Coordinates of C-alpha atoms in Angstrom, one line a residue:
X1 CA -3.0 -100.0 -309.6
X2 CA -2.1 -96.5 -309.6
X3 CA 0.4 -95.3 -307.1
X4 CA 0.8 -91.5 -305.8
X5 CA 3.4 -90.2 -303.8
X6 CA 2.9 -86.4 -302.9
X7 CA 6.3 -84.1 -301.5
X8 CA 7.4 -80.6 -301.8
X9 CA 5.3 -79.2 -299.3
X10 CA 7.1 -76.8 -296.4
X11 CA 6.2 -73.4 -294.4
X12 CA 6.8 -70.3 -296.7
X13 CA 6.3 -66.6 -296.4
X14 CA 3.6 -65.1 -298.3
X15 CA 4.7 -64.0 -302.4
X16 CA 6.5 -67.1 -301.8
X17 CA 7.6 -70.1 -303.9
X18 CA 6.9 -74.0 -304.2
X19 CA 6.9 -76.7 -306.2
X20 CA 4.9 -79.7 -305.5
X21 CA 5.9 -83.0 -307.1
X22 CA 4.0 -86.1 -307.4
X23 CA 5.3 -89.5 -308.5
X24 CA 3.3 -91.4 -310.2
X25 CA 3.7 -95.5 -310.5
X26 CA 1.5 -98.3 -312.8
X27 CA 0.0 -95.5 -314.9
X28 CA 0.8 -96.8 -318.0
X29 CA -1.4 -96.9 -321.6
X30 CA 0.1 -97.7 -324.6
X31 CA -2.6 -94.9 -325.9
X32 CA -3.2 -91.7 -324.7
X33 CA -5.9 -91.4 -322.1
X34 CA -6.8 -90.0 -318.5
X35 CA -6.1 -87.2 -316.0
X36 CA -4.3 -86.3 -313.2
X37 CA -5.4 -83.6 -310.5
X38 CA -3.8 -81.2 -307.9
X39 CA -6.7 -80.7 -304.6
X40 CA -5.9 -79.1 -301.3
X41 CA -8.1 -79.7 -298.5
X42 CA -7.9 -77.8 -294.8
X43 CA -5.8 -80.0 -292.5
X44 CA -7.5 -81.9 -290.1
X45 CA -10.6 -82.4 -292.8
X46 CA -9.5 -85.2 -294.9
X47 CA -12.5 -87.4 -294.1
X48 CA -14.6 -84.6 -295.5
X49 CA -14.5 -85.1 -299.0
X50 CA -17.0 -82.2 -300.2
X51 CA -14.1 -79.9 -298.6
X52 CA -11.9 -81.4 -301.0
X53 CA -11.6 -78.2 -303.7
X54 CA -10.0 -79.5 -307.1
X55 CA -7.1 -76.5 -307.9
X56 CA -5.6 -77.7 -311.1
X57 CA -5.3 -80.5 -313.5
X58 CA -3.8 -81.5 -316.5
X59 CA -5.1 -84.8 -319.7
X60 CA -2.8 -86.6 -321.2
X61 CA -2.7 -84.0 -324.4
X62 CA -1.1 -81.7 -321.9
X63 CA -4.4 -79.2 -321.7
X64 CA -4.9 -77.3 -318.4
X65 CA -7.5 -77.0 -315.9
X66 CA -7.4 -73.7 -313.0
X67 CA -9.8 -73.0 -310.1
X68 CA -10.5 -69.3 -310.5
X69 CA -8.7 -69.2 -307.1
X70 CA -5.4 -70.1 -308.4
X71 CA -5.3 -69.3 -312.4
X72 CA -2.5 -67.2 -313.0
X73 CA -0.4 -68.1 -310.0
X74 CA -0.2 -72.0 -310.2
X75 CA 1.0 -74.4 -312.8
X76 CA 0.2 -78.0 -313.1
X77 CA 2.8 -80.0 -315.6
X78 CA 3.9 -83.2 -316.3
X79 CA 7.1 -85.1 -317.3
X80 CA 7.5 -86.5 -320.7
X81 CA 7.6 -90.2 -319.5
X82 CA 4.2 -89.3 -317.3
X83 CA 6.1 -90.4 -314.2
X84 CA 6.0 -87.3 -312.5
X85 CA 3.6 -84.5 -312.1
X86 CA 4.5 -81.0 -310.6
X87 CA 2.6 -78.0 -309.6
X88 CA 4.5 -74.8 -309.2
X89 CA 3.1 -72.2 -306.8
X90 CA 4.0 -68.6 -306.9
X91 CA 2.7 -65.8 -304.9
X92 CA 1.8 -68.0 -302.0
X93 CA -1.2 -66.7 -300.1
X94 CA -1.9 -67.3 -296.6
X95 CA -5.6 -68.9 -298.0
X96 CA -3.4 -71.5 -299.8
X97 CA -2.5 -73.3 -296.8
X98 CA -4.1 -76.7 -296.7
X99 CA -2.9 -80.6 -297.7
X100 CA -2.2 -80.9 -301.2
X101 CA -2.9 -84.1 -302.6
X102 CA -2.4 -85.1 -306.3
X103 CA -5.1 -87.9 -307.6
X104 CA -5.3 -89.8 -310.9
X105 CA -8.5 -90.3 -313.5
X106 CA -7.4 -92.6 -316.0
X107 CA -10.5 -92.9 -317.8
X108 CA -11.4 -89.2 -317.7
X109 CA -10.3 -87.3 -320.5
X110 CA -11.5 -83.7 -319.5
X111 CA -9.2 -81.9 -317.2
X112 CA -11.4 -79.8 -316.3
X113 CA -13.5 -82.9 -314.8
X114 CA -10.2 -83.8 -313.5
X115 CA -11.4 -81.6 -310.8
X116 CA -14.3 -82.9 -309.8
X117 CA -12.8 -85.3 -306.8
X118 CA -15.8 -87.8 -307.4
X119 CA -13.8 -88.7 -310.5
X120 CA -10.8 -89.6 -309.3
X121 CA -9.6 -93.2 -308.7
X122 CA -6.3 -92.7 -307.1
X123 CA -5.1 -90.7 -304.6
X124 CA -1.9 -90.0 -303.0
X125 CA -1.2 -89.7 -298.9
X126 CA -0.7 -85.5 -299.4
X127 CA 1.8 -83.0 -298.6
X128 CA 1.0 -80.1 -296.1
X129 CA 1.2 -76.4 -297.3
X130 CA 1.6 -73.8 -294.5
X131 CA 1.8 -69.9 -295.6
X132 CA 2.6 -67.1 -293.3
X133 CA 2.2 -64.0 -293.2

């Protein structure tokens, strides 16, 4: 079973910095295969999964998946040994604050349906995200 554990997450100022990390545990193929995903969700909404919007993902080939709310800001990579996943937030907006969870797909190969929350398997516990102004 897939483990996720989510931390990084802190107040900034907005045009601020983070980096979100997410170690991952019993994800392991001998083959390529799967997705993992970056989603934020408004804090005190976890229960609502429909609110759960799906920011950035990456497959195992390393491809890239953006909401249009994010592209060009945010980065989602991964470690070589697939142990860790990151996403790196720059220019921090105020809109960005929310619980970030990161969530695994291991039979999805699309990243961009790496996205779609009703595809993912795994989730980790999140990490809160506050911007201010």
């Amino acid at each position: 079973q897939v483990q996720l554990v989510e931390s990084g997450g802190g107040s900034v100022r907005a045009g601020g910095t983070l980096t979100l990390s997410c170690a991952v545990s019993g994800y392991t193929s001998s083959y390529c295969t799967g997705c993992m995903g970056w989603f934020r969700q408004e804090a005190g909404k976890e229960r609502e999964e429909l609110e759960r919007e799906g920011v950035a993902a990456i497959n195992c080939h390393d491809v890239t998946s953006y909401a249009d709310s994010v592209k060009g800001r945010f980065t989602v990579s991964m470690d070589n040994a697939r142990q860790k996943l990151y996403l790196q937030m720059n220019n921090l907006k105020p809109e960005d604050t929310a619980m970030y969870y990161c969530a695994a797909a291991p039979r999805v190969a699309w990243a961009i349906e790496c996205r779609d929350y009703r595809n993912l398997e795994s989730w980790g516990q999140g990490t809160l995200v506050t911007v201010h102004s």
